[in-house]
CSV table of N, CA and C in Angstrom, one decimal:
chain,number,residue,atom,x,y,z
Z,9,MET,N,14.1,23.4,-5.3
Z,9,MET,CA,12.7,23.4,-4.8
Z,9,MET,C,12.0,22.1,-5.2
Z,10,SER,N,11.3,21.5,-4.2
Z,10,SER,CA,10.8,20.2,-4.5
Z,10,SER,C,9.5,20.2,-5.3
Z,11,GLY,N,8.9,21.3,-5.6
Z,11,GLY,CA,7.7,21.4,-6.4
Z,11,GLY,C,7.9,21.8,-7.8
Z,12,THR,N,9.2,21.9,-8.3
Z,12,THR,CA,9.5,22.3,-9.6
Z,12,THR,C,9.2,21.1,-10.6
Z,13,PRO,N,8.8,21.4,-11.8
Z,13,PRO,CA,8.6,20.3,-12.8
Z,13,PRO,C,9.7,19.3,-12.9
Z,14,ASP,N,11.0,19.8,-12.8
Z,14,ASP,CA,12.1,18.8,-12.9
Z,14,ASP,C,12.2,17.9,-11.7
Z,15,ALA,N,11.9,18.5,-10.5
Z,15,ALA,CA,12.0,17.7,-9.3
Z,15,ALA,C,10.8,16.7,-9.3
Z,16,LEU,N,9.7,17.1,-9.7
Z,16,LEU,CA,8.5,16.1,-9.8
Z,16,LEU,C,8.8,15.0,-10.8
Z,17,ARG,N,9.4,15.4,-11.9
Z,17,ARG,CA,9.7,14.4,-12.9
Z,17,ARG,C,10.7,13.4,-12.4
Z,18,SER,N,11.7,13.9,-11.6
Z,18,SER,CA,12.7,13.1,-11.0
Z,18,SER,C,12.1,12.1,-10.0
Z,19,VAL,N,11.2,12.5,-9.2
Z,19,VAL,CA,10.5,11.6,-8.3
Z,19,VAL,C,9.7,10.6,-9.0
Z,20,ALA,N,9.0,11.0,-10.1
Z,20,ALA,CA,8.2,10.0,-10.9
Z,20,ALA,C,9.1,9.0,-11.5
Z,21,GLU,N,10.2,9.4,-12.1
Z,21,GLU,CA,11.2,8.5,-12.7
Z,21,GLU,C,11.7,7.5,-11.7
Z,22,ARG,N,12.0,8.0,-10.5
Z,22,ARG,CA,12.6,7.2,-9.4
Z,22,ARG,C,11.6,6.1,-9.0
Z,23,LEU,N,10.3,6.5,-8.9
Z,23,LEU,CA,9.3,5.6,-8.5
Z,23,LEU,C,9.1,4.5,-9.6
Z,24,GLU,N,9.1,4.9,-10.8
Z,24,GLU,CA,9.0,3.9,-11.9
Z,24,GLU,C,10.1,2.9,-11.9
Z,25,ARG,N,11.3,3.4,-11.6
Z,25,ARG,CA,12.5,2.5,-11.5
Z,25,ARG,C,12.3,1.5,-10.4
Z,26,GLU,N,11.9,2.1,-9.2
Z,26,GLU,CA,11.7,1.2,-8.0
Z,26,GLU,C,10.6,0.2,-8.3
Z,27,ARG,N,9.5,0.6,-9.0
Z,27,ARG,CA,8.4,-0.3,-9.2
Z,27,ARG,C,8.9,-1.4,-10.2
Z,28,ALA,N,9.7,-1.1,-11.2
Z,28,ALA,CA,10.2,-2.1,-12.1
Z,28,ALA,C,11.1,-3.1,-11.4
Z,29,ASN,N,11.9,-2.6,-10.5
Z,29,ASN,CA,12.8,-3.4,-9.7
Z,29,ASN,C,12.0,-4.3,-8.7
Z,30,ALA,N,10.9,-3.8,-8.2
Z,30,ALA,CA,10.1,-4.5,-7.2
Z,30,ALA,C,9.3,-5.6,-7.8
Z,31,ARG,N,8.9,-5.5,-9.1
Z,31,ARG,CA,8.0,-6.5,-9.7
Z,31,ARG,C,8.4,-8.0,-9.5
Z,32,PRO,N,9.7,-8.3,-9.8
Z,32,PRO,CA,10.1,-9.7,-9.6
Z,32,PRO,C,10.1,-10.1,-8.2
Z,33,LEU,N,10.5,-9.2,-7.3
Z,33,LEU,CA,10.5,-9.4,-5.9
Z,33,LEU,C,9.2,-9.7,-5.3
Z,34,VAL,N,8.2,-8.9,-5.7
Z,34,VAL,CA,6.8,-9.1,-5.3
Z,34,VAL,C,6.3,-10.4,-5.8
Z,35,ALA,N,6.6,-10.8,-7.0
Z,35,ALA,CA,6.1,-12.0,-7.6
Z,35,ALA,C,6.7,-13.2,-6.8
Z,36,SER,N,7.9,-13.1,-6.4
Z,36,SER,CA,8.5,-14.2,-5.5
Z,36,SER,C,7.9,-14.2,-4.1
Z,37,LEU,N,7.6,-13.0,-3.6
Z,37,LEU,CA,7.0,-13.0,-2.3
Z,37,LEU,C,5.7,-13.7,-2.2
Z,38,ARG,N,4.9,-13.7,-3.3
Z,38,ARG,CA,3.6,-14.4,-3.3
Z,38,ARG,C,3.8,-15.9,-2.8
Z,39,ILE,N,4.9,-16.4,-3.1
Z,39,ILE,CA,5.2,-17.8,-2.8
Z,39,ILE,C,5.8,-18.0,-1.4
Z,40,GLN,N,6.6,-17.1,-1.0
Z,40,GLN,CA,7.4,-17.2,0.2
Z,40,GLN,C,7.1,-16.1,1.2
Z,41,LEU,N,5.9,-15.5,1.2
Z,41,LEU,CA,5.6,-14.4,2.1
Z,41,LEU,C,5.8,-14.7,3.6
Z,42,LYS,N,5.4,-15.9,4.0
Z,42,LYS,CA,5.5,-16.3,5.4
Z,42,LYS,C,7.0,-16.2,5.9
Z,43,ASP,N,7.9,-16.6,5.0
Z,43,ASP,CA,9.3,-16.6,5.4
Z,43,ASP,C,9.8,-15.1,5.5
Z,44,ALA,N,9.2,-14.2,4.7
Z,44,ALA,CA,9.7,-12.9,4.7
Z,44,ALA,C,9.4,-12.2,6.0
Z,45,TRP,N,8.4,-12.6,6.7
Z,45,TRP,CA,8.1,-12.0,8.0
Z,45,TRP,C,9.1,-12.4,9.1
Z,46,ASP,N,9.9,-13.4,8.8
Z,46,ASP,CA,10.9,-13.9,9.8
Z,46,ASP,C,12.1,-13.1,9.8
Z,47,GLU,N,12.3,-12.3,8.8
Z,47,GLU,CA,13.6,-11.5,8.7
Z,47,GLU,C,13.2,-10.0,8.7
Z,48,PRO,N,14.2,-9.1,9.1
Z,48,PRO,CA,13.9,-7.7,8.9
Z,48,PRO,C,13.7,-7.4,7.4
Z,49,ILE,N,12.9,-6.4,7.1
Z,49,ILE,CA,12.7,-6.0,5.7
Z,49,ILE,C,14.0,-5.4,5.2
Z,50,PRO,N,14.5,-6.0,4.1
Z,50,PRO,CA,15.8,-5.5,3.6
Z,50,PRO,C,15.7,-4.0,3.2
Z,51,PRO,N,16.8,-3.2,3.5
Z,51,PRO,CA,16.8,-1.8,3.1
Z,51,PRO,C,16.4,-1.6,1.7
Z,52,ALA,N,16.9,-2.4,0.8
Z,52,ALA,CA,16.6,-2.2,-0.7
Z,52,ALA,C,15.1,-2.3,-1.0
Z,53,TRP,N,14.3,-3.0,-0.1
Z,53,TRP,CA,12.9,-3.1,-0.3
Z,53,TRP,C,12.1,-1.9,0.3
Z,54,ARG,N,12.8,-1.1,1.1
Z,54,ARG,CA,12.1,0.0,1.8
Z,54,ARG,C,12.0,1.2,0.8
Z,55,THR,N,11.2,1.0,-0.2
Z,55,THR,CA,11.0,2.1,-1.2
Z,55,THR,C,9.5,2.2,-1.4
Z,56,LEU,N,9.1,3.4,-1.9
Z,56,LEU,CA,7.7,3.6,-2.2
Z,56,LEU,C,7.3,2.7,-3.4
Z,57,GLY,N,8.2,2.5,-4.3
Z,57,GLY,CA,7.9,1.7,-5.5
Z,57,GLY,C,7.6,0.3,-5.1
Z,58,PHE,N,8.3,-0.2,-4.1
Z,58,PHE,CA,8.0,-1.6,-3.6
Z,58,PHE,C,6.7,-1.6,-2.9
Z,59,VAL,N,6.4,-0.6,-2.1
Z,59,VAL,CA,5.1,-0.5,-1.4
Z,59,VAL,C,3.9,-0.5,-2.4
Z,60,GLN,N,4.1,0.3,-3.5
Z,60,GLN,CA,3.1,0.4,-4.5
Z,60,GLN,C,2.9,-0.9,-5.2
Z,61,GLU,N,3.9,-1.6,-5.5
Z,61,GLU,CA,3.8,-2.9,-6.2
Z,61,GLU,C,3.1,-3.9,-5.3
Z,62,LEU,N,3.5,-3.9,-4.0
Z,62,LEU,CA,2.8,-4.8,-3.0
Z,62,LEU,C,1.3,-4.5,-3.0
Z,63,ALA,N,1.0,-3.2,-2.9
Z,63,ALA,CA,-0.5,-2.8,-2.9
Z,63,ALA,C,-1.2,-3.3,-4.1
Z,64,LEU,N,-0.5,-3.1,-5.3
Z,64,LEU,CA,-1.1,-3.5,-6.5
Z,64,LEU,C,-1.3,-5.0,-6.6
Z,65,GLU,N,-0.4,-5.8,-6.1
Z,65,GLU,CA,-0.5,-7.2,-6.1
Z,65,GLU,C,-1.6,-7.6,-5.1
Z,66,ALA,N,-1.7,-6.9,-4.0
Z,66,ALA,CA,-2.8,-7.2,-3.0
Z,66,ALA,C,-4.2,-7.0,-3.7
Z,67,ALA,N,-4.3,-5.9,-4.5
Z,67,ALA,CA,-5.5,-5.7,-5.2
Z,67,ALA,C,-5.8,-6.7,-6.3
Z,68,THR,N,-4.8,-7.1,-6.9
Z,68,THR,CA,-4.9,-8.1,-8.0
Z,68,THR,C,-5.3,-9.5,-7.5
Z,69,THR,N,-4.8,-9.9,-6.4
Z,69,THR,CA,-5.1,-11.2,-5.9
Z,69,THR,C,-6.4,-11.3,-5.0
Z,70,LEU,N,-7.0,-10.1,-4.7
Z,70,LEU,CA,-8.1,-10.0,-3.8
Z,70,LEU,C,-9.2,-11.1,-4.0
Z,71,GLU,N,-9.7,-11.1,-5.2
Z,71,GLU,CA,-10.9,-12.0,-5.4
Z,71,GLU,C,-10.5,-13.5,-5.4
Z,72,GLN,N,-9.3,-13.8,-5.9
Z,72,GLN,CA,-8.9,-15.2,-6.0
Z,72,GLN,C,-8.4,-15.7,-4.6
Z,73,ASP,N,-7.7,-14.9,-3.8
Z,73,ASP,CA,-7.2,-15.3,-2.6
Z,73,ASP,C,-7.1,-14.1,-1.6
Z,74,PRO,N,-8.2,-13.9,-0.9
Z,74,PRO,CA,-8.3,-12.7,0.0
Z,74,PRO,C,-7.3,-12.8,1.2
Z,75,GLU,N,-7.0,-14.0,1.6
Z,75,GLU,CA,-6.0,-14.1,2.7
Z,75,GLU,C,-4.6,-13.7,2.2
Z,76,LEU,N,-4.2,-14.1,1.0
Z,76,LEU,CA,-2.9,-13.7,0.4
Z,76,LEU,C,-2.9,-12.2,0.2
Z,77,SER,N,-4.0,-11.7,-0.3
Z,77,SER,CA,-4.2,-10.2,-0.5
Z,77,SER,C,-4.0,-9.5,0.9
Z,78,CYS,N,-4.6,-10.0,1.9
Z,78,CYS,CA,-4.4,-9.4,3.2
Z,78,CYS,C,-3.0,-9.4,3.7
Z,79,SER,N,-2.3,-10.5,3.5
Z,79,SER,CA,-0.9,-10.7,3.9
Z,79,SER,C,0.0,-9.7,3.1
Z,80,LEU,N,-0.2,-9.6,1.8
Z,80,LEU,CA,0.5,-8.7,1.0
Z,80,LEU,C,0.3,-7.3,1.4
Z,81,ALA,N,-0.9,-6.9,1.7
Z,81,ALA,CA,-1.2,-5.5,2.1
Z,81,ALA,C,-0.6,-5.3,3.5
Z,82,GLN,N,-0.6,-6.2,4.4
Z,82,GLN,CA,0.1,-6.1,5.7
Z,82,GLN,C,1.6,-5.8,5.5
Z,83,PHE,N,2.1,-6.6,4.6
Z,83,PHE,CA,3.6,-6.4,4.3
Z,83,PHE,C,3.8,-5.0,3.7
Z,84,ALA,N,2.9,-4.6,2.9
Z,84,ALA,CA,3.0,-3.2,2.3
Z,84,ALA,C,3.0,-2.1,3.4
Z,85,VAL,N,2.1,-2.3,4.3
Z,85,VAL,CA,2.0,-1.4,5.5
Z,85,VAL,C,3.2,-1.4,6.3
Z,86,ALA,N,3.7,-2.6,6.6
Z,86,ALA,CA,4.9,-2.7,7.4
Z,86,ALA,C,6.1,-2.1,6.7
Z,87,THR,N,6.2,-2.3,5.4
Z,87,THR,CA,7.3,-1.7,4.6
Z,87,THR,C,7.2,-0.2,4.6
Z,88,ALA,N,6.0,0.3,4.4
Z,88,ALA,CA,5.8,1.8,4.3
Z,88,ALA,C,6.2,2.4,5.6
Z,89,SER,N,5.9,1.8,6.7
Z,89,SER,CA,6.2,2.4,8.0
Z,89,SER,C,7.7,2.5,8.3
Z,90,GLY,N,8.5,1.7,7.5
Z,90,GLY,CA,9.9,1.7,7.7
Z,90,GLY,C,10.7,2.7,6.8
Z,91,ILE,N,9.9,3.4,6.0
Z,91,ILE,CA,10.6,4.3,5.0
Z,91,ILE,C,10.8,5.7,5.7
Z,92,SER,N,12.0,6.2,5.5
Z,92,SER,CA,12.3,7.5,6.1
Z,92,SER,C,11.4,8.6,5.6
Z,93,PRO,N,10.9,9.4,6.5
Z,93,PRO,CA,10.0,10.5,6.0
Z,93,PRO,C,10.7,11.6,5.1
Z,94,THR,N,12.0,11.5,5.1
Z,94,THR,CA,12.7,12.5,4.3
Z,94,THR,C,13.2,11.9,3.0
Z,95,ALA,N,12.9,10.6,2.7
Z,95,ALA,CA,13.4,9.9,1.5
Z,95,ALA,C,12.6,10.3,0.3
Z,96,TYR,N,11.4,10.8,0.5
Z,96,TYR,CA,10.5,11.2,-0.6
Z,96,TYR,C,9.7,12.4,-0.2
Z,97,PRO,N,9.0,13.1,-1.2
Z,97,PRO,CA,8.1,14.2,-0.9
Z,97,PRO,C,7.0,13.6,0.0
Z,98,PRO,N,6.5,14.4,1.0
Z,98,PRO,CA,5.5,13.9,1.9
Z,98,PRO,C,4.2,13.5,1.2
Z,99,LEU,N,3.8,14.1,0.1
Z,99,LEU,CA,2.7,13.7,-0.7
Z,99,LEU,C,2.8,12.3,-1.2
Z,100,ALA,N,4.0,12.0,-1.8
Z,100,ALA,CA,4.2,10.6,-2.3
Z,100,ALA,C,4.2,9.6,-1.2
Z,101,ILE,N,4.7,9.9,0.0
Z,101,ILE,CA,4.6,8.9,1.1
Z,101,ILE,C,3.2,8.7,1.5
Z,102,ALA,N,2.4,9.8,1.6
Z,102,ALA,CA,1.0,9.7,2.0
Z,102,ALA,C,0.2,8.9,1.0
Z,103,PHE,N,0.5,9.1,-0.2
Z,103,PHE,CA,-0.2,8.3,-1.3
Z,103,PHE,C,0.0,6.8,-1.1
Z,104,ALA,N,1.3,6.4,-1.1
Z,104,ALA,CA,1.7,5.0,-1.0
Z,104,ALA,C,1.2,4.4,0.3
Z,105,GLU,N,1.4,5.1,1.4
Z,105,GLU,CA,0.9,4.5,2.7
Z,105,GLU,C,-0.7,4.3,2.7
Z,106,GLY,N,-1.3,5.3,2.1
Z,106,GLY,CA,-2.8,5.3,2.0
Z,106,GLY,C,-3.2,4.1,1.1
Z,107,GLN,N,-2.5,3.9,0.0
Z,107,GLN,CA,-2.8,2.7,-0.8
Z,107,GLN,C,-2.7,1.4,-0.1
Z,108,ALA,N,-1.6,1.3,0.7
Z,108,ALA,CA,-1.4,0.0,1.4
Z,108,ALA,C,-2.5,-0.2,2.5
Z,109,TRP,N,-2.8,0.9,3.2
Z,109,TRP,CA,-3.9,0.7,4.2
Z,109,TRP,C,-5.3,0.5,3.6
Z,110,LYS,N,-5.5,1.1,2.4
Z,110,LYS,CA,-6.8,0.9,1.7
Z,110,LYS,C,-6.9,-0.6,1.3
Z,111,GLU,N,-5.8,-1.1,0.7
Z,111,GLU,CA,-5.9,-2.5,0.3
Z,111,GLU,C,-6.0,-3.5,1.5
Z,112,LEU,N,-5.4,-3.1,2.6
Z,112,LEU,CA,-5.6,-3.9,3.8
Z,112,LEU,C,-7.0,-3.9,4.2
Z,113,GLY,N,-7.6,-2.8,4.2
Z,113,GLY,CA,-9.0,-2.7,4.6
Z,113,GLY,C,-9.9,-3.5,3.7
Z,114,THR,N,-9.7,-3.4,2.4
Z,114,THR,CA,-10.5,-4.1,1.5
Z,114,THR,C,-10.3,-5.7,1.7
Z,115,ALA,N,-9.1,-6.1,1.9
Z,115,ALA,CA,-8.9,-7.5,2.1
Z,115,ALA,C,-9.6,-8.0,3.4
Z,116,HIS,N,-9.5,-7.2,4.5
Z,116,HIS,CA,-10.3,-7.5,5.7
Z,116,HIS,C,-11.8,-7.5,5.4
Z,117,ARG,N,-12.3,-6.6,4.6
Z,117,ARG,CA,-13.7,-6.6,4.3
Z,117,ARG,C,-14.1,-7.9,3.6
Z,118,TYR,N,-13.3,-8.3,2.6
Z,118,TYR,CA,-13.6,-9.6,1.9
Z,118,TYR,C,-13.5,-10.8,2.8
Z,119,LEU,N,-12.8,-10.7,3.9
Z,119,LEU,CA,-12.7,-11.8,4.9
Z,119,LEU,C,-13.7,-11.6,6.0
Z,120,SER,N,-14.6,-10.6,5.8
Z,120,SER,CA,-15.7,-10.3,6.8
Z,120,SER,C,-15.1,-9.9,8.2
Z,121,GLN,N,-14.0,-9.3,8.2
Z,121,GLN,CA,-13.3,-8.8,9.4
Z,121,GLN,C,-13.6,-7.3,9.4
Z,122,TYR,N,-14.8,-6.9,9.7
Z,122,TYR,CA,-15.2,-5.6,9.5
Z,122,TYR,C,-14.5,-4.5,10.5
Z,123,ASP,N,-14.3,-4.9,11.7
Z,123,ASP,CA,-13.6,-4.0,12.6
Z,123,ASP,C,-12.2,-3.7,12.1
Z,124,ALA,N,-11.5,-4.7,11.7
Z,124,ALA,CA,-10.2,-4.5,11.2
Z,124,ALA,C,-10.2,-3.7,9.9
Z,125,ALA,N,-11.2,-4.0,9.0
Z,125,ALA,CA,-11.4,-3.2,7.8
Z,125,ALA,C,-11.6,-1.7,8.1
Z,126,LEU,N,-12.4,-1.4,9.0
Z,126,LEU,CA,-12.7,0.0,9.4
Z,126,LEU,C,-11.5,0.7,9.9
Z,127,ARG,N,-10.7,0.0,10.8
Z,127,ARG,CA,-9.5,0.5,11.3
Z,127,ARG,C,-8.5,0.8,10.2
Z,128,ALA,N,-8.4,-0.1,9.2
Z,128,ALA,CA,-7.4,0.1,8.1
Z,128,ALA,C,-7.9,1.3,7.2
Z,129,TYR,N,-9.2,1.4,7.0
Z,129,TYR,CA,-9.7,2.5,6.2
Z,129,TYR,C,-9.5,3.8,6.9
Z,130,ASP,N,-9.6,3.8,8.2
Z,130,ASP,CA,-9.4,5.0,9.0
Z,130,ASP,C,-7.9,5.4,8.9
Z,131,ALA,N,-7.0,4.5,8.9
Z,131,ALA,CA,-5.6,4.8,8.7
Z,131,ALA,C,-5.3,5.3,7.3
Z,132,ALA,N,-6.0,4.8,6.3
Z,132,ALA,CA,-5.8,5.3,4.9
Z,132,ALA,C,-6.3,6.7,4.9
Z,133,ARG,N,-7.5,6.9,5.5
Z,133,ARG,CA,-8.1,8.3,5.5
Z,133,ARG,C,-7.1,9.3,6.2
Z,134,ARG,N,-6.5,8.9,7.3
Z,134,ARG,CA,-5.5,9.8,7.9
Z,134,ARG,C,-4.3,10.1,7.0
Z,135,SER,N,-3.9,9.1,6.2
Z,135,SER,CA,-2.8,9.3,5.2
Z,135,SER,C,-3.2,10.3,4.2
Z,136,TYR,N,-4.4,10.2,3.7
Z,136,TYR,CA,-4.8,11.1,2.6
Z,136,TYR,C,-5.3,12.4,3.0
Z,137,ALA,N,-5.8,12.6,4.2
Z,137,ALA,CA,-6.6,13.7,4.6
Z,137,ALA,C,-5.8,15.0,4.6
Z,138,SER,N,-4.5,15.0,4.8
Z,138,SER,CA,-3.7,16.2,4.8
Z,138,SER,C,-3.4,16.9,3.5
Z,139,TYR,N,-3.7,16.2,2.4
Z,139,TYR,CA,-3.3,16.7,1.1
Z,139,TYR,C,-4.6,16.8,0.2
Z,140,GLY,N,-4.9,18.0,-0.2
Z,140,GLY,CA,-6.0,18.2,-1.1
Z,140,GLY,C,-5.8,17.4,-2.5
Z,141,ALA,N,-4.6,17.2,-2.9
Z,141,ALA,CA,-4.3,16.5,-4.1
Z,141,ALA,C,-4.8,15.0,-4.0
Z,142,LEU,N,-5.0,14.6,-2.8
Z,142,LEU,CA,-5.4,13.2,-2.6
Z,142,LEU,C,-6.9,13.1,-2.3
Z,143,ALA,N,-7.7,14.1,-2.7
Z,143,ALA,CA,-9.1,14.1,-2.4
Z,143,ALA,C,-9.8,12.9,-3.1
Z,144,HIS,N,-9.4,12.6,-4.3
Z,144,HIS,CA,-10.1,11.5,-5.0
Z,144,HIS,C,-9.8,10.2,-4.2
Z,145,GLU,N,-8.6,9.9,-3.8
Z,145,GLU,CA,-8.3,8.7,-3.0
Z,145,GLU,C,-9.1,8.7,-1.7
Z,146,LEU,N,-9.2,9.9,-1.1
Z,146,LEU,CA,-10.0,10.0,0.2
Z,146,LEU,C,-11.4,9.6,-0.1
Z,147,ALA,N,-12.0,10.1,-1.2
Z,147,ALA,CA,-13.4,9.7,-1.5
Z,147,ALA,C,-13.5,8.2,-1.7
Z,148,ILE,N,-12.5,7.6,-2.3
Z,148,ILE,CA,-12.6,6.2,-2.6
Z,148,ILE,C,-12.6,5.4,-1.2
Z,149,VAL,N,-11.8,5.9,-0.3
Z,149,VAL,CA,-11.7,5.2,1.0
Z,149,VAL,C,-13.0,5.5,1.8
Z,150,ASP,N,-13.6,6.6,1.7
Z,150,ASP,CA,-14.9,6.9,2.3
Z,150,ASP,C,-16.0,6.0,1.8
Z,151,LEU,N,-16.0,5.7,0.5
Z,151,LEU,CA,-16.9,4.8,-0.1
Z,151,LEU,C,-16.7,3.4,0.3
Z,152,ALA,N,-15.4,3.0,0.4
Z,152,ALA,CA,-15.1,1.6,0.8
Z,152,ALA,C,-15.5,1.5,2.3
Z,153,ARG,N,-15.3,2.5,3.1
Z,153,ARG,CA,-15.7,2.4,4.5
Z,153,ARG,C,-17.2,2.3,4.6
Z,154,ALA,N,-18.0,3.0,3.8
Z,154,ALA,CA,-19.4,2.9,3.8
Z,154,ALA,C,-19.9,1.5,3.4
Z,155,VAL,N,-19.2,0.9,2.4
Z,155,VAL,CA,-19.6,-0.4,2.0
Z,155,VAL,C,-19.3,-1.4,3.1
Z,156,ALA,N,-18.2,-1.2,3.8
Z,156,ALA,CA,-17.9,-2.1,5.0
Z,156,ALA,C,-19.0,-2.0,6.0
Z,157,LEU,N,-19.3,-0.7,6.3
Z,157,LEU,CA,-20.4,-0.5,7.3
Z,157,LEU,C,-21.7,-1.1,6.9
Z,158,SER,N,-22.0,-1.0,5.6
Z,158,SER,CA,-23.3,-1.6,5.1
Z,158,SER,C,-23.2,-3.1,5.2
Z,159,GLU,N,-22.1,-3.7,4.9
Z,159,GLU,CA,-22.0,-5.2,5.0
Z,159,GLU,C,-22.0,-5.7,6.4
Z,160,ALA,N,-21.4,-4.9,7.3
Z,160,ALA,CA,-21.4,-5.3,8.7
Z,160,ALA,C,-22.8,-5.3,9.3
């Protein structure tokens, strides 16, 4: 059963391993992200851990370089869309996809691209809306959407 404590622990451990493996890849992508778009996303990168690290890097670089943040978030969204829906529990997929979309929306907001920000926030909202466990993330996206509307 996928909801047992052992199964949940297994997923958490898998995500932590994937994130640790993704950190050096994401660091190198900061330098060569434009080249990465020219090739198909490698299967080894199509993990939720990789998506989470990309989203974290997008959030980290936002204030120093919003354009890089936007590119990293776009790459996270593209990577998330290529992950098999059976590879992880649906809640884990929704969380990671929502993170990627939220960071994309925030980067667009920083770049004063409000329509794109609102579309990305709406996509994040759709990712989170089906799961009560993601209510906090949903509230964060709603607040971010309100800020974008206020700024627009």
